[in-house]
Every structure is written in structure tokens, then in C-alpha cells.
Coordinates of C-alpha atoms in Angstrom, one line a residue:
Chain A
X1 CA 0.0 0.0 0.0
X2 CA 1.3 3.4 -0.7
X3 CA 0.3 6.8 0.6
X4 CA 0.0 8.8 -2.6
X5 CA -2.4 6.3 -4.1
X6 CA -4.3 6.3 -0.9
X7 CA -4.6 10.1 -1.1
X8 CA -5.8 9.9 -4.7
X9 CA -8.4 7.3 -3.9
X10 CA -9.6 9.4 -0.9
X11 CA -9.8 12.6 -3.1
X12 CA -13.3 13.3 -1.6
X13 CA -11.7 13.9 1.8
X14 CA -9.2 16.3 0.3
X15 CA -12.0 18.1 -1.5
X16 CA -14.0 18.2 1.7
X17 CA -11.0 19.7 3.5
X18 CA -10.5 22.4 0.8
X19 CA -14.1 23.2 0.8
X20 CA -14.1 23.7 4.6
X21 CA -11.0 25.9 4.4
X22 CA -12.5 28.0 1.6
X23 CA -15.9 28.4 3.1
X24 CA -14.5 29.2 6.6
X25 CA -12.1 31.8 5.0
X26 CA -14.9 33.4 3.0
X27 CA -17.0 33.6 6.2
X28 CA -14.1 35.1 8.1
X29 CA -13.5 37.6 5.3
X30 CA -17.2 38.7 5.4
X31 CA -17.1 39.3 9.2
X32 CA -13.8 41.1 8.8
X33 CA -11.4 38.6 10.3
X34 CA -7.7 39.2 10.1
X35 CA -5.5 37.5 7.5
X36 CA -3.5 35.7 10.1
X37 CA -6.7 34.2 11.6
X38 CA -7.6 33.0 8.1
X39 CA -4.2 31.3 7.7
X40 CA -4.4 29.8 11.1
X41 CA -7.8 28.3 10.5
X42 CA -6.8 27.0 7.1
X43 CA -3.6 25.5 8.4
X44 CA -5.2 23.8 11.4
X45 CA -7.9 22.3 9.2
X46 CA -5.3 21.0 6.8
X47 CA -3.1 19.5 9.6
X48 CA -6.1 17.9 11.2
X49 CA -7.3 16.3 8.0
X50 CA -3.8 15.1 7.1
X51 CA -3.2 13.6 10.5
X52 CA -6.6 11.8 10.4
X53 CA -6.0 10.5 6.9
X54 CA -2.4 9.3 7.8
X55 CA -3.6 7.5 10.9
X56 CA -6.3 5.8 8.9
X57 CA -3.8 4.9 6.2
X58 CA -1.4 3.4 8.8
X59 CA -4.2 1.3 10.2
X60 CA -5.2 -0.1 6.9
X61 CA -1.6 -0.6 5.8
X62 CA -0.8 -2.6 9.0
X63 CA -3.8 -4.8 8.4
X64 CA -3.1 -5.5 4.7
X65 CA 0.6 -5.8 5.1
X66 CA 0.0 -8.4 7.8
X67 CA -2.3 -10.4 5.6
X68 CA 0.1 -10.0 2.7
X69 CA 3.1 -11.2 4.6
X70 CA 1.4 -14.1 6.2
X71 CA 0.0 -15.2 2.8
X72 CA 3.5 -15.0 1.2
X73 CA 4.9 -17.0 4.1
X74 CA 2.3 -19.8 3.8
X75 CA 2.7 -22.9 1.6
X76 CA -1.0 -23.4 1.3
X77 CA -2.1 -19.8 0.8
X78 CA -5.8 -20.5 1.1
X79 CA -5.3 -21.2 4.8
X80 CA -4.3 -17.6 5.6
X81 CA -7.4 -16.9 7.6
X82 CA -6.2 -19.5 10.1
X83 CA -3.2 -17.5 11.0
X84 CA -4.7 -14.0 11.0
X85 CA -4.9 -12.1 14.3
X86 CA -8.1 -10.5 15.4
X87 CA -7.5 -6.7 15.8
X88 CA -11.1 -5.9 16.6
X89 CA -11.5 -3.4 13.7
X90 CA -14.4 -3.7 11.4
X91 CA -12.2 -4.0 8.3
X92 CA -10.2 -6.8 9.8
X93 CA -13.3 -8.7 10.9
X94 CA -14.8 -8.4 7.4
X95 CA -11.6 -9.4 5.7
X96 CA -11.3 -12.4 8.0
X97 CA -14.9 -13.5 7.4
X98 CA -14.5 -13.3 3.6
X99 CA -11.2 -15.3 3.8
X100 CA -12.8 -17.9 6.0
X101 CA -15.7 -18.3 3.6
X102 CA -13.2 -18.7 0.7
X103 CA -11.3 -21.3 2.7
X104 CA -14.3 -23.3 3.5
X105 CA -15.5 -23.3 -0.1
X106 CA -11.9 -24.2 -1.2
X107 CA -11.6 -27.1 1.1
X108 CA -15.1 -28.4 0.1
X109 CA -14.0 -28.2 -3.4
X110 CA -10.7 -30.0 -2.8
X111 CA -12.4 -32.6 -0.8
X112 CA -14.8 -33.2 -3.6
X113 CA -11.9 -33.8 -6.1
X114 CA -10.1 -35.9 -3.6
X115 CA -13.1 -38.1 -3.1
X116 CA -13.5 -38.3 -6.8
X117 CA -9.9 -39.3 -7.3
X118 CA -10.1 -41.9 -4.5
X119 CA -13.2 -43.3 -6.1
X120 CA -11.3 -43.6 -9.4
X121 CA -8.4 -45.2 -7.7
X122 CA -10.6 -47.7 -5.9
X123 CA -12.4 -48.5 -9.1
X124 CA -9.2 -49.1 -11.0
X125 CA -7.9 -51.3 -8.1
X126 CA -11.1 -53.4 -8.1
X127 CA -11.1 -53.6 -11.9
X128 CA -7.5 -54.8 -11.9
X129 CA -8.3 -57.5 -9.4
X130 CA -11.3 -58.5 -11.4
X131 CA -9.6 -58.6 -14.8
X132 CA -6.8 -60.7 -13.3
X133 CA -9.3 -63.6 -12.8
X134 CA -10.2 -64.1 -16.5
X135 CA -6.4 -63.7 -17.3
X136 CA -5.7 -66.5 -14.8
X137 CA -8.5 -68.6 -16.2
X138 CA -7.3 -68.1 -19.8
X139 CA -3.8 -69.1 -18.8
X140 CA -5.0 -72.3 -17.2
X141 CA -7.2 -73.1 -20.2
X142 CA -4.2 -72.7 -22.5
X143 CA -2.1 -74.9 -20.2
X144 CA -4.7 -77.6 -19.9
X145 CA -6.3 -77.7 -23.4
X146 CA -3.8 -76.0 -25.6
X147 CA -2.2 -78.1 -28.2
X148 CA 1.0 -77.5 -30.1
X149 CA -0.6 -74.9 -32.4
X150 CA -1.8 -72.9 -29.4
X151 CA 1.6 -73.1 -27.7
X152 CA 3.4 -71.9 -30.8
X153 CA 0.8 -69.2 -31.5
X154 CA 2.2 -67.0 -28.8
X155 CA -1.2 -66.7 -27.1
X156 CA 0.5 -67.1 -23.7
X157 CA 2.9 -64.3 -24.4
X158 CA 0.0 -62.0 -25.4
X159 CA -1.7 -62.8 -22.1
X160 CA 1.5 -61.9 -20.4
X161 CA 1.5 -58.6 -22.2
X162 CA -2.1 -57.9 -21.1
X163 CA -1.1 -58.7 -17.6
X164 CA 1.8 -56.3 -17.8
X165 CA -0.4 -53.4 -19.0
X166 CA -3.0 -54.2 -16.3
X167 CA -0.3 -54.1 -13.7
X168 CA 0.9 -50.8 -15.0
X169 CA -2.6 -49.3 -14.7
X170 CA -2.8 -50.4 -11.1
X171 CA 0.5 -48.8 -10.2
X172 CA -0.4 -45.7 -12.2
X173 CA -3.5 -45.4 -10.0
X174 CA -1.4 -46.0 -6.9
X175 CA 1.3 -43.5 -7.9
X176 CA -0.8 -40.4 -7.6
X177 CA -2.9 -41.4 -4.6
X178 CA -2.6 -39.2 -1.5
X179 CA -3.1 -42.1 0.9
X180 CA -0.2 -44.2 1.9
X181 CA -0.9 -47.7 0.6
X182 CA 2.5 -49.3 0.6
X183 CA 4.1 -51.2 3.4
X184 CA 7.8 -50.8 4.1
X185 CA 9.7 -53.7 5.5
X186 CA 13.0 -55.5 4.9
X187 CA 13.0 -56.9 1.4
X188 CA 15.0 -59.7 -0.2
X189 CA 16.3 -58.2 -3.4
X190 CA 17.6 -61.5 -4.7
X191 CA 14.2 -63.1 -4.4
X192 CA 12.4 -60.1 -6.0
X193 CA 14.8 -60.1 -9.0
X194 CA 14.7 -63.8 -9.4
X195 CA 10.9 -63.6 -9.6
X196 CA 11.1 -60.8 -12.2
X197 CA 13.6 -62.7 -14.4
X198 CA 11.6 -66.0 -14.1
X199 CA 8.5 -64.2 -15.2
X200 CA 10.2 -62.9 -18.3
X201 CA 11.9 -66.2 -19.2
X202 CA 9.8 -66.6 -22.4
X203 CA 11.3 -63.4 -23.8
X204 CA 14.8 -63.7 -22.3
X205 CA 15.6 -67.3 -23.3
X206 CA 15.2 -66.9 -27.0
X207 CA 17.3 -63.7 -26.8
X208 CA 20.1 -65.9 -25.3
X209 CA 20.3 -63.4 -22.5
X210 CA 22.7 -63.9 -19.6
X211 CA 21.8 -62.9 -16.1
X212 CA 24.2 -62.0 -13.4
X213 CA 22.7 -61.7 -9.9
X214 CA 25.6 -63.2 -8.1
X215 CA 26.4 -60.2 -5.8
X216 CA 22.9 -59.7 -4.4
X217 CA 22.8 -62.1 -1.5
X218 CA 24.4 -59.7 1.0
X219 CA 24.0 -58.8 4.6
X220 CA 22.7 -55.3 3.7
X221 CA 19.3 -54.4 4.9
X222 CA 17.1 -53.0 2.2
X223 CA 13.9 -51.3 3.3
X224 CA 11.2 -51.0 0.8
X225 CA 7.8 -52.3 -0.3
X226 CA 8.5 -55.6 -2.1
X227 CA 5.6 -55.4 -4.5
X228 CA 6.2 -51.8 -5.5
X229 CA 9.9 -52.4 -5.9
X230 CA 9.2 -55.5 -8.0
X231 CA 7.0 -53.4 -10.3
X232 CA 9.7 -50.7 -10.6
X233 CA 12.5 -53.2 -11.4
X234 CA 10.2 -55.0 -13.7
X235 CA 9.7 -51.8 -15.8
X236 CA 13.4 -51.3 -15.9
X237 CA 14.1 -54.8 -17.0
X238 CA 11.4 -54.5 -19.7
X239 CA 13.2 -51.4 -21.0
X240 CA 16.5 -53.3 -21.1
X241 CA 14.7 -56.0 -23.2
X242 CA 13.0 -53.4 -25.4
X243 CA 16.2 -51.5 -26.0
X244 CA 18.6 -54.5 -26.3
X245 CA 21.3 -54.1 -28.9
X246 CA 21.0 -56.2 -32.0
X247 CA 24.8 -56.6 -32.2
X248 CA 25.3 -58.7 -29.1
X249 CA 23.3 -60.9 -26.7
X250 CA 21.6 -59.1 -23.9
X251 CA 23.4 -59.2 -20.6
X252 CA 21.7 -58.1 -17.4
X253 CA 23.7 -57.5 -14.2
X254 CA 22.2 -56.7 -10.8
X255 CA 24.5 -55.5 -8.0
X256 CA 24.6 -53.5 -4.8
X257 CA 26.9 -50.6 -4.1
X258 CA 27.1 -48.0 -1.5
X259 CA 27.0 -44.3 -2.2
X260 CA 27.0 -41.6 0.5
X261 CA 26.0 -44.2 3.1
X262 CA 23.0 -45.3 1.0
X263 CA 22.5 -48.7 -0.5
X264 CA 22.2 -48.5 -4.2
X265 CA 20.8 -51.2 -6.5
X266 CA 22.4 -51.0 -9.9
X267 CA 20.6 -52.5 -12.9
X268 CA 23.0 -52.7 -15.8
X269 CA 22.4 -53.8 -19.3
X270 CA 24.5 -53.8 -22.5
X271 CA 21.8 -52.4 -24.7
X272 CA 21.7 -49.5 -27.1
X273 CA 22.1 -46.9 -24.3
X274 CA 20.8 -43.3 -24.4
X275 CA 22.0 -40.0 -25.7
X276 CA 23.5 -38.1 -22.8
X277 CA 21.3 -35.1 -23.7
X278 CA 18.2 -37.2 -23.3
X279 CA 19.0 -38.7 -19.9
X280 CA 17.7 -35.8 -17.8
X281 CA 14.3 -36.0 -19.6
X282 CA 14.0 -39.8 -19.3
X283 CA 11.7 -39.7 -16.3
X284 CA 9.3 -37.2 -17.9
X285 CA 5.8 -38.4 -18.7
X286 CA 5.4 -39.1 -22.4
X287 CA 9.1 -38.7 -23.2
X288 CA 10.1 -41.4 -25.7
X289 CA 13.5 -40.2 -26.9
X290 CA 15.3 -41.2 -30.1
X291 CA 15.3 -44.9 -29.1
X292 CA 11.6 -44.9 -28.4
X293 CA 10.8 -43.6 -31.8
X294 CA 12.9 -46.0 -33.8
X295 CA 10.6 -48.9 -34.4
X296 CA 10.0 -49.8 -30.8
X297 CA 6.6 -48.8 -29.4
X298 CA 7.3 -46.6 -26.4
X299 CA 4.6 -44.9 -24.4
X300 CA 6.9 -42.9 -22.1
X301 CA 5.0 -44.1 -19.1
X302 CA 7.3 -46.7 -17.6
X303 CA 10.2 -44.6 -16.3
X304 CA 7.8 -41.8 -15.4
X305 CA 5.9 -44.2 -13.1
X306 CA 9.2 -45.6 -11.7
X307 CA 10.3 -42.1 -10.7
X308 CA 6.9 -41.3 -9.1
X309 CA 6.7 -44.5 -7.2
X310 CA 10.3 -44.1 -6.0
X311 CA 9.5 -40.6 -4.8
X312 CA 6.6 -42.0 -2.8
X313 CA 8.8 -44.7 -1.3
X314 CA 11.4 -42.1 -0.6
X315 CA 13.9 -43.8 -2.8
X316 CA 15.9 -42.0 -5.5
X317 CA 16.3 -43.2 -9.1
X318 CA 19.0 -42.1 -11.6
X319 CA 20.2 -43.2 -15.0
X320 CA 23.8 -43.4 -16.3
X321 CA 24.2 -44.4 -19.9
X322 CA 26.6 -44.4 -22.7
X323 CA 25.2 -44.5 -26.2
X324 CA 25.8 -47.8 -27.8
X325 CA 27.4 -49.3 -24.7
X326 CA 24.5 -49.8 -22.3
X327 CA 22.6 -48.3 -19.4
X328 CA 22.8 -48.5 -15.6
X329 CA 19.7 -47.6 -13.6
X330 CA 20.4 -46.9 -10.0
X331 CA 17.8 -47.1 -7.2
X332 CA 19.0 -45.5 -4.0
X333 CA 17.4 -46.7 -0.8
Chain B
X1 CA -0.6 -89.5 -3.5
X2 CA -1.0 -86.0 -2.3
X3 CA -4.5 -84.6 -2.1
X4 CA -4.8 -81.0 -2.8
X5 CA -8.0 -79.0 -2.0
X6 CA -8.9 -75.9 -4.0
X7 CA -11.1 -73.3 -2.3
X8 CA -11.8 -70.7 -5.0
X9 CA -15.0 -68.8 -5.9
X10 CA -14.3 -68.7 -9.7
X11 CA -15.7 -71.9 -11.2
X12 CA -13.5 -71.8 -14.3
X13 CA -10.3 -71.2 -12.4
X14 CA -11.2 -73.9 -9.8
X15 CA -12.0 -76.6 -12.4
X16 CA -9.1 -75.8 -14.6
X17 CA -6.8 -75.8 -11.6
X18 CA -8.2 -79.2 -10.6
X19 CA -7.5 -80.5 -14.1
X20 CA -4.0 -79.1 -14.1
X21 CA -3.1 -80.6 -10.8
X22 CA -4.5 -84.0 -11.8
X23 CA -2.5 -83.8 -15.0
X24 CA 0.6 -83.3 -12.9
X25 CA 0.1 -86.3 -10.7
X26 CA -1.9 -84.9 -7.8
X27 CA -5.3 -85.8 -6.5
X28 CA -7.3 -82.6 -6.5
X29 CA -10.6 -81.6 -5.0
X30 CA -12.3 -78.4 -6.0
X31 CA -14.6 -77.3 -3.2
X32 CA -17.2 -75.4 -5.2
X33 CA -19.0 -72.4 -3.8
X34 CA -22.4 -74.1 -3.6
X35 CA -21.0 -76.5 -1.0
X36 CA -20.3 -73.7 1.5
X37 CA -23.1 -71.3 0.6
X38 CA -24.7 -69.9 3.8
X39 CA -22.6 -71.9 6.3
X40 CA -20.7 -70.4 9.2
X41 CA -17.0 -70.0 9.4
X42 CA -16.4 -72.9 11.9
X43 CA -18.5 -75.2 9.7
X44 CA -16.3 -74.2 6.8
X45 CA -13.2 -75.3 8.8
X46 CA -15.0 -78.6 9.5
X47 CA -15.7 -79.0 5.8
X48 CA -12.1 -78.5 5.0
X49 CA -10.9 -80.9 7.7
X50 CA -13.3 -83.5 6.5
X51 CA -11.9 -83.2 3.0
X52 CA -8.8 -85.0 4.2
X53 CA -6.3 -82.8 2.3
X54 CA -2.5 -82.8 2.1
X55 CA -2.5 -79.2 1.0
X56 CA -5.0 -76.4 0.6
X57 CA -5.0 -73.8 -2.1
X58 CA -7.0 -70.9 -0.7
X59 CA -8.4 -67.9 -2.4
X60 CA -8.5 -64.8 -0.2
X61 CA -11.7 -63.2 -1.5
X62 CA -14.5 -65.8 -1.1
X63 CA -18.2 -64.9 -1.1
X64 CA -19.2 -64.4 2.5
X65 CA -15.8 -65.4 3.9
X66 CA -12.4 -63.8 4.6
X67 CA -9.8 -66.2 3.3
X68 CA -7.3 -65.1 5.8
X69 CA -9.6 -65.9 8.7
X70 CA -10.3 -69.3 7.2
X71 CA -6.6 -69.9 6.9
X72 CA -6.1 -69.0 10.6
X73 CA -8.9 -71.2 12.0
X74 CA -7.9 -74.1 9.6
X75 CA -4.3 -73.9 10.6
X76 CA -5.2 -73.7 14.3
X77 CA -6.7 -77.2 14.0
X78 CA -4.4 -78.9 11.6
X79 CA -0.8 -79.1 10.3
X80 CA -1.9 -79.3 6.7
X81 CA -0.1 -76.5 4.7
X82 CA -2.0 -73.7 3.0
X83 CA -1.0 -71.7 -0.1
X84 CA -2.8 -68.4 -0.5
X85 CA -3.9 -67.4 -4.0
X86 CA -5.1 -63.9 -4.5
X87 CA -5.4 -61.2 -7.1
X88 CA -4.6 -58.6 -4.3
X89 CA -0.8 -58.7 -4.7
X90 CA 0.2 -56.4 -1.9
X91 CA 2.8 -56.6 0.7
X92 CA 0.3 -56.2 3.5
X93 CA -2.0 -59.0 2.3
X94 CA 1.1 -61.3 2.0
X95 CA 2.2 -60.4 5.5
X96 CA -1.3 -61.0 6.9
X97 CA -1.4 -64.4 5.1
X98 CA 1.9 -65.5 6.5
X99 CA 1.1 -64.3 10.0
X100 CA -2.1 -66.2 9.9
X101 CA -0.5 -69.5 9.1
X102 CA -0.2 -69.6 5.3
X103 CA 2.9 -71.4 4.1
X104 CA 3.2 -69.5 0.8
X105 CA 1.5 -66.7 -1.2
X106 CA 1.0 -66.9 -4.9
X107 CA -0.5 -63.8 -6.7
X108 CA -3.0 -64.2 -9.5
X109 CA -2.6 -64.4 -12.4
X110 CA 0.0 -67.1 -11.6
X111 CA 2.3 -68.9 -13.9
X112 CA 1.2 -72.5 -13.7
X113 CA 4.8 -73.8 -13.7
X114 CA 5.7 -71.6 -10.8
X115 CA 2.5 -72.6 -8.9
X116 CA 3.5 -76.2 -9.3
X117 CA 7.1 -75.5 -8.1
X118 CA 5.7 -73.7 -5.0
X119 CA 3.3 -76.6 -4.3
X120 CA 6.2 -79.1 -4.6
X121 CA 8.4 -77.1 -2.3
X122 CA 5.7 -76.7 0.4
X123 CA 4.9 -80.4 0.2
X124 CA 8.6 -81.3 0.4
X125 CA 9.1 -79.1 3.4
X126 CA 6.1 -80.3 5.3
X127 CA 6.1 -84.0 4.5
X128 CA 9.8 -84.6 3.9
X129 CA 10.2 -86.7 7.1
X130 CA 7.2 -88.8 6.7
X131 CA 7.7 -89.5 3.0
X132 CA 11.5 -90.1 3.0
X133 CA 11.5 -92.5 0.2
X134 CA 10.0 -90.6 -2.6
X135 CA 11.7 -92.5 -5.4
X136 CA 10.8 -93.1 -8.9
X137 CA 12.2 -95.9 -11.1
X138 CA 13.0 -95.3 -14.7
X139 CA 13.6 -97.8 -17.4
X140 CA 15.8 -96.7 -20.2
X141 CA 18.1 -98.1 -22.8
X142 CA 17.4 -101.6 -21.6
X143 CA 18.3 -100.8 -18.0
X144 CA 16.7 -99.2 -15.1
X145 CA 17.6 -96.8 -12.3
X146 CA 15.9 -95.0 -9.5
X147 CA 15.7 -91.3 -8.8
X148 CA 15.3 -90.1 -5.2
X149 CA 13.0 -87.1 -5.8
X150 CA 13.5 -85.6 -2.3
X151 CA 17.3 -86.0 -2.1
X152 CA 18.2 -85.6 -5.8
X153 CA 20.1 -88.8 -6.0
X154 CA 20.2 -91.4 -8.7
X155 CA 21.0 -95.1 -8.1
X156 CA 21.4 -98.1 -10.3
X157 CA 19.9 -101.5 -9.6
X158 CA 23.2 -102.8 -8.4
X159 CA 23.3 -100.1 -5.7
X160 CA 25.8 -97.6 -7.2
X161 CA 24.5 -94.1 -6.5
X162 CA 25.5 -90.6 -7.2
X163 CA 24.2 -87.2 -6.2
X164 CA 22.9 -84.7 -8.8
X165 CA 23.2 -80.9 -8.6
X166 CA 20.1 -78.9 -8.5
X167 CA 20.3 -78.1 -12.2
X168 CA 21.0 -81.7 -13.3
X169 CA 18.1 -82.9 -11.1
X170 CA 15.7 -80.5 -12.8
X171 CA 16.9 -81.4 -16.2
X172 CA 16.6 -85.2 -15.5
X173 CA 13.1 -84.7 -14.0
X174 CA 11.9 -82.9 -17.1
X175 CA 13.4 -85.6 -19.4
X176 CA 11.7 -88.3 -17.3
X177 CA 8.4 -86.6 -17.5
X178 CA 8.7 -86.3 -21.3
X179 CA 10.4 -89.7 -21.7
X180 CA 10.4 -90.8 -25.4
X181 CA 9.9 -87.3 -26.7
X182 CA 12.4 -84.8 -27.8
X183 CA 12.7 -81.9 -25.3
X184 CA 14.1 -78.7 -26.8
X185 CA 16.9 -76.8 -25.2
X186 CA 14.6 -73.8 -24.8
X187 CA 12.1 -75.9 -22.9
X188 CA 14.9 -77.2 -20.6
X189 CA 16.1 -73.6 -20.1
X190 CA 12.5 -72.6 -19.2
X191 CA 12.3 -75.3 -16.6
X192 CA 15.6 -74.2 -15.1
X193 CA 14.6 -70.5 -15.1
X194 CA 11.3 -71.4 -13.4
X195 CA 13.4 -72.8 -10.7
X196 CA 15.4 -69.6 -10.6
X197 CA 18.6 -71.0 -12.1
X198 CA 19.2 -68.5 -14.9
X199 CA 21.6 -70.5 -17.0
X200 CA 22.8 -69.5 -20.4
X201 CA 23.5 -71.8 -23.4
X202 CA 27.0 -72.7 -22.4
X203 CA 26.0 -73.6 -18.8
X204 CA 23.2 -75.8 -20.1
X205 CA 25.6 -77.7 -22.4
X206 CA 28.0 -78.2 -19.4
X207 CA 25.1 -79.4 -17.2
X208 CA 23.9 -81.9 -19.9
X209 CA 27.4 -83.3 -20.3
X210 CA 27.8 -83.7 -16.5
X211 CA 24.4 -85.3 -16.3
X212 CA 25.2 -87.8 -19.0
X213 CA 28.5 -88.5 -17.2
X214 CA 26.8 -89.2 -13.9
X215 CA 24.4 -91.6 -15.5
X216 CA 27.4 -93.4 -17.0
X217 CA 28.9 -93.5 -13.5
X218 CA 26.1 -95.7 -12.4
X219 CA 26.3 -97.8 -15.5
X220 CA 23.6 -96.2 -17.6
X221 CA 25.1 -95.2 -20.9
X222 CA 23.3 -93.8 -24.0
X223 CA 20.2 -93.0 -22.0
X224 CA 20.1 -89.4 -23.2
X225 CA 20.5 -88.8 -26.9
X226 CA 21.4 -85.4 -28.3
X227 CA 19.3 -84.5 -31.3
X228 CA 21.3 -81.8 -33.0
X229 CA 19.3 -78.6 -33.5
X230 CA 16.3 -80.1 -31.8
X231 CA 17.1 -81.0 -28.3
X232 CA 17.5 -84.0 -26.0
X233 CA 15.7 -87.3 -25.7
X234 CA 15.5 -89.8 -22.9
X235 CA 15.2 -93.2 -24.5

């Protein structure tokens, strides 16, 4: 708030003051008052008005500056009415009541959206559980009744792909949820990774892939949610498979290191690698990069989800890569 | 023979699972939902106990029942192992299952081979003492030998015996199951990978050579024939 603008906006007061001075002076003139008396009356009126206006200005300035500063200091600005002090003046009471109303309406609105997004999430979760049942049943039917033609048709692989996408939808719903729905405990990395590799054997064996998990059985305690971590690592392994080099057989190595006192799981492949300029953007939603555009269908969702889930689990995730040599994804616990 | 109970609300999965287990040498009973419609939880436990099972495959979400509670009350009254099967693949559900007495937890949709491996391992763990002599005799190339399924040993009729490594044992088991048919290298690799041994081509070749060598040690030669470009065959 500044004073000159205040004066401009309170022009009526100034006009009233001038009007008073002029009329009083005219009156004094007609009754034959002395010049010094006229100046004295004019000056005292002017001083009186100025002081009144300045005091009023200070009062308003204190009130608005206080609200302004508190708002600036707040992370959630709509909560400013909660920290405002009651000064007892009419202006501050009215301001407070308006801000309170705004806050209530805001939180109702937010609650509405939150309920909506929770409902969506619950629905997706239920849907995923339901769709897994016919997938299971189909898989059993192929196993029990499928002959050689069915086995060679790749039907089972297609089912596996469906399952992969369904799982991704589930974790997508989980990733943006406000509620904590994971469960941190000590996890067995070796077991998790073995499960992931076993699951992808149908893809990895024909690729003549070699798997190195020798260094994982260690004494180190890793705290995480096993199922979430399994999904994250699964996405990374899927990327390694997708971006395997055509010049050599895929080699996947999993090993633990320690950096700044944190345990780091390294997932290394010898695939096509990434351009160094593209690495910082790899975790962005929808980013497909040069590799993603050459022939391999990339949605730009996998790594984005990994990053989001890692953030929720309070892990960090980073990529190191050399184009043409391979990629190392690091998960820091 | 082991008798496996299937408590599952989806009729298709239940009946296919029963068929699959029967194909793989188990006796299976699918407890269909109409058999427990409207009964109380303790009656459900009675029903399961009466079924005289060696192992129970239990779905967590059953109509009118909580699978975890069934598991708990079932396990309080018997030593029969339980494997939980659920589409709710979360850490908390798994922990709750294990805390309430389940022996293993397999998320849906499961890989049938992996389910089988889990069943075998639970059965082996629980019944290993009572069924010490789980042996199978194999006739091949005019001779016969026995395989000790729980210890992973092979022995000839004259009593010579030798121990197999985990990989060799899984390969031999697969060849025996498919005796007389050519088994491709990829299929053997899949079997090994299902059992979490991620071997590559070279390792498989080495394993095969060693397995043949061990069979020769106990006097069984030419039992396994290599079909170039196709796979292996147990005569």
C-alpha cells in the first residue's frame, strides 16, 4: 500500500477539507477577520485532515501488510485466515470473514476432487483385481487344453503382455494417490529379482540373455515395499529387453553398491544406451527419446511411473548411460 | 498320492486348476461355492478338515468369507499346509497371510509352472520326514535306475549311486516326464529358469554333459541322446 495512491483514492476527503477551508475563510472575510486568523484556521484544518488520513492509512496498511506477509509465508495460501490475528476493527473482521468463507469453499472443493480421485483409484484397483481372474483362467485353459498350435501361436505371451499393462494401470492409479498404501519392510532383493527374471523367461531365453545376480545375496538391509519395488525393477528390465542391442546378446547384471552411506541397487544392461542429452528427460511423462521412436513402441510411461513410485517410497532413481554401450539404472534406498 | 484342496470362488479357475493338478500327478478336489453357501466359518473349517487334504490352495476373497480368517482357523486345528492365492498382490496381504499361518503366497494371475514349483516345495518341506523314500524308477536303454526325488540322487539296480546338482536334477526330472519325446533346449532352459537358475547356453551344455557323465557312472550309458538342432531325448 502506498500513501500517494491512498490520497488519490480518498480525493473526496481532500475536496471536503479544501471546501471547509475556503468556506471558513470566506466567512471570516465577510465578518472582517484578520489575515493571520484565516491562515491559522486553514492550516489547522489541513493539519487535522492530514493527520486523520495518515492515521487511517497506517491502520489499513498494517492490516493489509500483515495479511500479505502471512500469505506470502504460507505454503497453502488458502489457509491464511487460520493465522490472521483479530485486531477488533471492522475492516479486519470483514476481511477475516471473507477469507474464512473462501477457505471453507476451497476445502469443500478440494475434498470433492479428492473423493473423486479416490473413487477412481478404488475402481481401478477393483477392476484390476477382477480382470486378473479371467487372465488366470485363460492361462489355465491354454495350459490344460492348448495343443502345439496354441503353444506356438504366442497366445500365452500375449496374455502376459495384457497382464503387464494391467499391472501398469494399477500402479499408475497408486502412484498419484494421497493415501499411503504401501508397506515398508526389509525386502529380499535377490528373491524379487529372481521372480522378475523368471516371469520374463519366455522373452529372455530366445534372446540368449545372460543374467548376473551373483552379488545380491548380501548382509545389507534394504527397506522398501517388495511389490512396488518389484514393479519398478520389472519396468526397468522391460526397458532393457526393449532396447537390447541387435549386435550382441543381452546381458543383465544386478549388483549392490554404497554411495554416501545409502545402499544403491544397480541394474545394468549392455543395450543401445541413451544419448546423454536425453537422460535428464528420461523420467518425464510421455518422453520417448530417439530410441523410443525407432521402431519400438514406447509410451513414455514406464520410467515416469518408476520415478513417481520411487519418490513416494522415498527412494531416488537415476540413469547413467553411454550411447551404444549400455545403461545403468540406480535405485538409491 | 498328495490330495490338494482348491477353495476358490471362480468356477472356471477352480475346475481348470483341478484338471491341471490332476495332469501333474496330484489328486485334487475343487470345493465349489455351492458347498459352502450360507454356512458359518467354523462349519467351513470342518468342511475343509473332512476333505482330508495334504495341502489347501486358498483364495482370499471368497463370497461371504475372509480367506485369511479361514486360513487362521484351519491352521489352528491342523498341520496341513496352506498356499494363499489372490489377485490382491500387496505386501500387507502377503504379510497378513503368512502371519495367519499360510505357508506360501502366490499372486494371480499365476504362472502354472511356478505354482507347481511352489506346491512341490511346500509339500517337500512339510512331508519330507514322513515320505522319506519318494523315489521313482526309470527304465531306459534296456536298463533301469531309480531317482530319489527328495534328495536328488540317482541309483542303479546294483546299488551304485551318485548325487545330482540342482540343475542336473531339474533337467533329469523334465526328461523323465517327457520320456520318449524330444525336449528342446529352450524348454529345458525354461524349466531351469522357473526354478530360478538363470543358466545360459554354455552352462546348459555343461550341465547336460555332466548329467550324462553321472548316468554313465552308475552304468547307464546312452540314456540321453542329443538331437542336433532339436534338443535332447531320454530313450
